[in-house]
Amino acid sequence: MTAINFVLDNLDFLAEIILFILIYQYITSEKIKLGWYIIIPLIIRFLFVLSPALSYVLGHAFLVVYSLYRNRYGNRLLDIFYGLFPIVIESLVHNLIIYGIALVINRHYLIVLNFHLNLVIELLVFPVFWLIIKTLKVDFKALNYGFRKSFSKYFLLLIDISMLSYALLLQYITFFVQQSPGGRDWHVYLVVTYALLFLATLVYINATFSERLKEEVLLQKDRQMSDLAHYSQQIERLYTDLRRFRHDYLNVLSSIKYGIDSKDIAIISDIYDNIL
């Protein structure tokens, strides 16, 4: 039984790290090579043998470090957001699934974990996350664009602070409060409350940024129409100048022809001098 628990614990740990990377790739649209899905979890798990505390911290902070290192958009607040988001969303969805199962079987949520369902729950996190995002119609491309354009710089700072505060507070409750009488309820209150607030925030900023994006698209179209009208006017002026030149050119040729027909070199010479 101990060997089974050991295998399940390792698989659960590896699945969690892989899930972090998968969610990060989904929200940033950054292509991460398949090999990293194997190498990073194994490195972090190996560090667990040397230092469990270091492995735990690195397992929950490596995406923040990676995002800050890449700094793809030149926005440190956005880098932190991308690094924290997978950890926070995994925690929220994972715990909400546990609470849902506990309600169905009418048992305390901690008992659910005793049935070795933790790995199964971890595998369900991304499909549930994807379903929630699609249901709420959250467009991460619009979010990315809005954050990169600094539509709401201070709002992004507040989100980063709230995610970090949630992660730290959840750890505090898990390790120090949950074992006390009534402490387990605080765990549920925190997860459910923050899940509602966090998802509502995502929906709000998504709607705001999508509206701003539409306004910019319309403004860009207006500029294009204005540029096209200006271009059409220039073409029309060039065409008018060309017609005027053609008319003058024909007049000159007619005058030269008259001089040639009359064999009057003076007329031809006068026309030549006037043209030059």
CSV table of C-alpha atoms in Angstrom, one decimal:
chain,number,residue,atom,x,y,z
A,1,MET,CA,0.0,0.0,0.0
A,2,THR,CA,2.9,2.3,0.8
A,3,ALA,CA,4.4,1.7,-2.7
A,4,ILE,CA,1.0,2.6,-4.3
A,5,ASN,CA,0.9,5.8,-2.3
A,6,PHE,CA,4.4,6.6,-3.3
A,7,VAL,CA,3.7,6.1,-7.0
A,8,LEU,CA,0.4,8.1,-6.8
A,9,ASP,CA,2.1,11.0,-4.9
A,10,ASN,CA,4.8,11.2,-7.6
A,11,LEU,CA,2.3,11.0,-10.4
A,12,ASP,CA,0.2,13.7,-8.8
A,13,PHE,CA,3.2,16.0,-8.3
A,14,LEU,CA,4.3,15.5,-11.9
A,15,ALA,CA,0.7,16.1,-13.2
A,16,GLU,CA,0.5,19.3,-11.2
A,17,ILE,CA,3.7,20.7,-12.7
A,18,ILE,CA,2.6,19.7,-16.2
A,19,LEU,CA,-0.7,21.3,-15.6
A,20,PHE,CA,0.9,24.6,-14.7
A,21,ILE,CA,2.9,24.6,-17.9
A,22,LEU,CA,-0.2,23.7,-20.0
A,23,ILE,CA,-2.3,26.5,-18.5
A,24,TYR,CA,0.6,28.9,-19.0
A,25,GLN,CA,0.8,27.9,-22.7
A,26,TYR,CA,-2.9,28.3,-23.1
A,27,ILE,CA,-3.2,31.8,-21.7
A,28,THR,CA,0.0,33.2,-23.3
A,29,SER,CA,-0.3,31.3,-26.7
A,30,GLU,CA,3.5,30.7,-26.3
A,31,LYS,CA,4.6,27.4,-27.8
A,32,ILE,CA,6.5,25.3,-25.3
A,33,LYS,CA,8.4,22.3,-26.6
A,34,LEU,CA,7.1,19.0,-25.5
A,35,GLY,CA,10.4,18.0,-23.9
A,36,TRP,CA,10.0,20.7,-21.3
A,37,TYR,CA,6.8,19.0,-20.1
A,38,ILE,CA,9.0,16.1,-19.0
A,39,ILE,CA,12.3,17.8,-18.1
A,40,ILE,CA,10.9,20.5,-15.7
A,41,PRO,CA,8.7,18.2,-13.6
A,42,LEU,CA,11.5,15.6,-13.2
A,43,ILE,CA,14.0,18.3,-12.2
A,44,ILE,CA,11.7,19.7,-9.6
A,45,ARG,CA,10.8,16.3,-8.3
A,46,PHE,CA,14.5,15.4,-8.1
A,47,LEU,CA,15.1,18.5,-6.0
A,48,PHE,CA,12.4,17.2,-3.6
A,49,VAL,CA,14.8,14.5,-2.6
A,50,LEU,CA,17.5,17.1,-1.7
A,51,SER,CA,15.2,19.7,-0.2
A,52,PRO,CA,11.4,19.3,0.0
A,53,ALA,CA,11.0,23.0,0.9
A,54,LEU,CA,13.0,24.2,-2.1
A,55,SER,CA,11.2,21.8,-4.4
A,56,TYR,CA,7.8,23.0,-3.2
A,57,VAL,CA,8.7,26.7,-3.6
A,58,LEU,CA,10.3,26.2,-7.0
A,59,GLY,CA,7.3,24.1,-8.1
A,60,HIS,CA,5.0,27.0,-7.5
A,61,ALA,CA,7.4,29.8,-8.5
A,62,PHE,CA,9.2,28.6,-11.6
A,63,LEU,CA,6.7,30.1,-14.0
A,64,VAL,CA,7.0,33.5,-12.4
A,65,VAL,CA,10.8,33.3,-12.8
A,66,TYR,CA,10.5,32.0,-16.3
A,67,SER,CA,8.0,34.7,-17.3
A,68,LEU,CA,10.1,37.5,-15.8
A,69,TYR,CA,13.2,36.1,-17.5
A,70,ARG,CA,11.5,36.0,-20.9
A,71,ASN,CA,9.8,39.4,-20.5
A,72,ARG,CA,8.1,38.9,-23.9
A,73,TYR,CA,6.0,42.1,-23.6
A,74,GLY,CA,8.3,44.4,-21.6
A,75,ASN,CA,5.8,44.5,-18.8
A,76,ARG,CA,6.9,43.1,-15.4
A,77,LEU,CA,3.4,43.2,-14.0
A,78,LEU,CA,2.1,41.2,-16.9
A,79,ASP,CA,5.0,38.7,-16.5
A,80,ILE,CA,4.0,38.2,-12.8
A,81,PHE,CA,0.3,37.8,-13.8
A,82,TYR,CA,1.2,35.0,-16.3
A,83,GLY,CA,3.4,33.3,-13.8
A,84,LEU,CA,0.9,33.3,-11.0
A,85,PHE,CA,-2.3,32.6,-13.0
A,86,PRO,CA,-1.6,28.9,-13.6
A,87,ILE,CA,-0.9,28.2,-9.9
A,88,VAL,CA,-3.9,30.2,-8.7
A,89,ILE,CA,-6.4,28.7,-11.3
A,90,GLU,CA,-5.1,25.1,-10.6
A,91,SER,CA,-5.7,25.7,-6.9
A,92,LEU,CA,-9.2,27.1,-7.3
A,93,VAL,CA,-10.4,24.5,-9.8
A,94,HIS,CA,-8.8,21.6,-8.0
A,95,ASN,CA,-10.4,22.5,-4.7
A,96,LEU,CA,-13.8,23.3,-6.3
A,97,ILE,CA,-13.8,19.8,-7.8
A,98,ILE,CA,-13.0,18.3,-4.4
A,99,TYR,CA,-15.8,20.3,-2.8
A,100,GLY,CA,-18.2,19.2,-5.6
A,101,ILE,CA,-17.4,15.5,-5.1
A,102,ALA,CA,-17.7,15.9,-1.3
A,103,LEU,CA,-21.1,17.4,-1.7
A,104,VAL,CA,-22.2,14.6,-4.1
A,105,ILE,CA,-21.1,11.7,-1.8
A,106,ASN,CA,-22.1,13.7,1.3
A,107,ARG,CA,-18.7,13.4,3.0
A,108,HIS,CA,-16.1,16.0,4.2
A,109,TYR,CA,-13.9,17.1,1.4
A,110,LEU,CA,-10.7,15.8,3.0
A,111,ILE,CA,-12.1,12.3,3.0
A,112,VAL,CA,-12.3,12.5,-0.8
A,113,LEU,CA,-8.5,12.6,-1.0
A,114,ASN,CA,-8.3,9.3,1.0
A,115,PHE,CA,-9.8,7.5,-2.0
A,116,HIS,CA,-6.8,8.2,-4.1
A,117,LEU,CA,-8.8,10.5,-6.3
A,118,ASN,CA,-6.3,13.3,-6.1
A,119,LEU,CA,-4.5,12.3,-9.4
A,120,VAL,CA,-7.9,11.9,-11.2
A,121,ILE,CA,-8.9,15.3,-9.9
A,122,GLU,CA,-5.6,16.8,-11.2
A,123,LEU,CA,-6.3,15.4,-14.6
A,124,LEU,CA,-9.8,17.0,-14.6
A,125,VAL,CA,-8.5,20.5,-13.7
A,126,PHE,CA,-7.7,21.6,-17.3
A,127,PRO,CA,-10.9,20.3,-18.9
A,128,VAL,CA,-12.9,22.0,-16.2
A,129,PHE,CA,-10.8,25.2,-16.5
A,130,TRP,CA,-11.3,25.2,-20.3
A,131,LEU,CA,-15.1,24.7,-19.8
A,132,ILE,CA,-15.3,27.6,-17.4
A,133,ILE,CA,-13.4,29.9,-19.7
A,134,LYS,CA,-15.5,29.0,-22.7
A,135,THR,CA,-18.7,29.3,-20.7
A,136,LEU,CA,-17.7,32.8,-19.4
A,137,LYS,CA,-16.4,33.7,-22.9
A,138,VAL,CA,-13.1,34.9,-21.6
A,139,ASP,CA,-10.8,35.8,-24.5
A,140,PHE,CA,-7.2,35.7,-23.5
A,141,LYS,CA,-6.1,37.3,-26.7
A,142,ALA,CA,-8.1,40.3,-25.8
A,143,LEU,CA,-6.7,40.2,-22.2
A,144,ASN,CA,-3.2,40.0,-23.6
A,145,TYR,CA,-3.7,42.8,-26.0
A,146,GLY,CA,-5.4,45.0,-23.3
A,147,PHE,CA,-2.6,44.4,-20.7
A,148,ARG,CA,0.1,45.0,-23.3
A,149,LYS,CA,-1.6,48.3,-24.3
A,150,SER,CA,-1.7,49.1,-20.6
A,151,PHE,CA,-5.5,49.7,-20.7
A,152,SER,CA,-5.6,49.0,-16.9
A,153,LYS,CA,-2.1,49.1,-15.5
A,154,TYR,CA,-3.1,49.7,-11.9
A,155,PHE,CA,-5.8,47.1,-12.1
A,156,LEU,CA,-3.2,44.5,-13.2
A,157,LEU,CA,-1.2,45.4,-10.1
A,158,LEU,CA,-4.2,44.8,-7.9
A,159,ILE,CA,-4.8,41.4,-9.6
A,160,ASP,CA,-1.2,40.4,-9.1
A,161,ILE,CA,-1.3,41.4,-5.4
A,162,SER,CA,-4.6,39.5,-4.9
A,163,MET,CA,-3.3,36.3,-6.5
A,164,LEU,CA,-0.1,36.4,-4.4
A,165,SER,CA,-2.2,37.1,-1.3
A,166,TYR,CA,-4.5,34.3,-2.0
A,167,ALA,CA,-1.7,31.8,-2.6
A,168,LEU,CA,0.1,32.8,0.7
A,169,LEU,CA,-3.1,32.9,2.7
A,170,LEU,CA,-4.2,29.5,1.4
A,171,GLN,CA,-0.8,28.0,2.5
A,172,TYR,CA,-1.1,29.6,5.9
A,173,ILE,CA,-4.6,28.1,6.4
A,174,THR,CA,-3.6,24.7,5.1
A,175,PHE,CA,-0.6,24.4,7.4
A,176,PHE,CA,-1.6,26.3,10.5
A,177,VAL,CA,-5.3,26.9,10.6
A,178,GLN,CA,-6.9,23.9,9.0
A,179,GLN,CA,-6.1,21.5,11.8
A,180,SER,CA,-7.9,23.7,14.4
A,181,PRO,CA,-11.6,23.5,15.1
A,182,GLY,CA,-13.5,25.2,12.4
A,183,GLY,CA,-10.2,25.7,10.5
A,184,ARG,CA,-11.3,23.6,7.5
A,185,ASP,CA,-14.2,25.8,6.9
A,186,TRP,CA,-11.9,28.8,6.4
A,187,HIS,CA,-10.2,26.8,3.6
A,188,VAL,CA,-13.6,26.4,1.9
A,189,TYR,CA,-14.6,30.1,2.5
A,190,LEU,CA,-11.3,31.4,1.1
A,191,VAL,CA,-11.4,29.2,-2.1
A,192,VAL,CA,-15.0,29.7,-2.9
A,193,THR,CA,-15.0,33.5,-2.2
A,194,TYR,CA,-11.8,34.1,-4.2
A,195,ALA,CA,-12.9,31.9,-7.0
A,196,LEU,CA,-16.1,34.0,-7.5
A,197,LEU,CA,-14.2,37.3,-7.2
A,198,PHE,CA,-11.4,36.1,-9.5
A,199,LEU,CA,-13.7,34.8,-12.2
A,200,ALA,CA,-15.9,37.9,-12.0
A,201,THR,CA,-12.8,40.0,-12.4
A,202,LEU,CA,-11.7,38.0,-15.5
A,203,VAL,CA,-15.1,38.5,-17.0
A,204,TYR,CA,-15.1,42.2,-16.3
A,205,ILE,CA,-11.7,43.0,-17.7
A,206,ASN,CA,-12.3,40.7,-20.7
A,207,ALA,CA,-15.5,42.7,-21.5
A,208,THR,CA,-13.7,46.0,-20.9
A,209,PHE,CA,-10.7,45.1,-23.1
A,210,SER,CA,-12.9,43.6,-25.8
A,211,GLU,CA,-14.9,46.8,-26.0
A,212,ARG,CA,-11.7,48.9,-26.1
A,213,LEU,CA,-10.4,46.5,-28.8
A,214,LYS,CA,-13.5,47.0,-30.9
A,215,GLU,CA,-13.2,50.8,-30.5
A,216,GLU,CA,-9.6,50.6,-31.7
A,217,VAL,CA,-10.6,48.4,-34.7
A,218,LEU,CA,-13.4,50.9,-35.6
A,219,LEU,CA,-10.9,53.8,-35.2
A,220,GLN,CA,-8.4,52.0,-37.4
A,221,LYS,CA,-11.1,51.4,-40.0
A,222,ASP,CA,-12.0,55.1,-39.9
A,223,ARG,CA,-8.4,56.0,-40.4
A,224,GLN,CA,-8.1,53.6,-43.3
A,225,MET,CA,-11.3,55.1,-44.9
A,226,SER,CA,-9.9,58.6,-44.4
A,227,ASP,CA,-6.5,57.6,-45.9
A,228,LEU,CA,-8.3,55.9,-48.8
A,229,ALA,CA,-10.4,59.0,-49.5
A,230,HIS,CA,-7.3,61.2,-49.4
A,231,TYR,CA,-5.5,58.7,-51.7
A,232,SER,CA,-8.5,58.8,-54.1
A,233,GLN,CA,-8.4,62.6,-54.2
A,234,GLN,CA,-4.7,62.5,-55.0
A,235,ILE,CA,-5.3,60.0,-57.8
A,236,GLU,CA,-8.1,62.3,-59.1
A,237,ARG,CA,-5.8,65.3,-59.1
A,238,LEU,CA,-3.0,63.4,-60.9
A,239,TYR,CA,-5.6,62.2,-63.5
A,240,THR,CA,-6.7,65.8,-64.0
A,241,ASP,CA,-3.1,67.0,-64.4
A,242,LEU,CA,-2.5,64.2,-66.9
A,243,ARG,CA,-5.5,65.2,-68.9
A,244,ARG,CA,-4.3,68.8,-68.9
A,245,PHE,CA,-0.8,67.7,-69.9
A,246,ARG,CA,-2.3,65.6,-72.7
A,247,HIS,CA,-4.4,68.5,-73.9
A,248,ASP,CA,-1.4,70.9,-73.9
A,249,TYR,CA,0.8,68.2,-75.5
A,250,LEU,CA,-1.6,67.8,-78.4
A,251,ASN,CA,-1.8,71.5,-78.9
A,252,VAL,CA,2.0,71.7,-79.1
A,253,LEU,CA,2.1,68.9,-81.6
A,254,SER,CA,-0.7,70.6,-83.7
A,255,SER,CA,1.3,73.8,-83.7
A,256,ILE,CA,4.5,72.0,-84.7
A,257,LYS,CA,2.6,70.1,-87.5
A,258,TYR,CA,1.3,73.5,-88.7
A,259,GLY,CA,4.9,74.8,-88.9
A,260,ILE,CA,6.0,71.7,-90.7
A,261,ASP,CA,3.2,71.8,-93.2
A,262,SER,CA,3.8,75.5,-93.9
A,263,LYS,CA,7.6,74.9,-93.8
A,264,ASP,CA,7.9,77.8,-91.4
A,265,ILE,CA,11.0,77.3,-89.4
A,266,ALA,CA,10.3,80.4,-87.4
A,267,ILE,CA,7.1,79.0,-86.0
A,268,ILE,CA,8.7,75.8,-85.1
A,269,SER,CA,11.7,77.6,-83.5
A,270,ASP,CA,9.3,79.8,-81.5
A,271,ILE,CA,7.3,76.8,-80.2
A,272,TYR,CA,10.5,75.1,-79.2
A,273,ASP,CA,11.8,78.1,-77.3
A,274,ASN,CA,8.4,78.6,-75.5
A,275,ILE,CA,8.3,74.9,-74.4
A,276,LEU,CA,11.8,75.0,-73.1
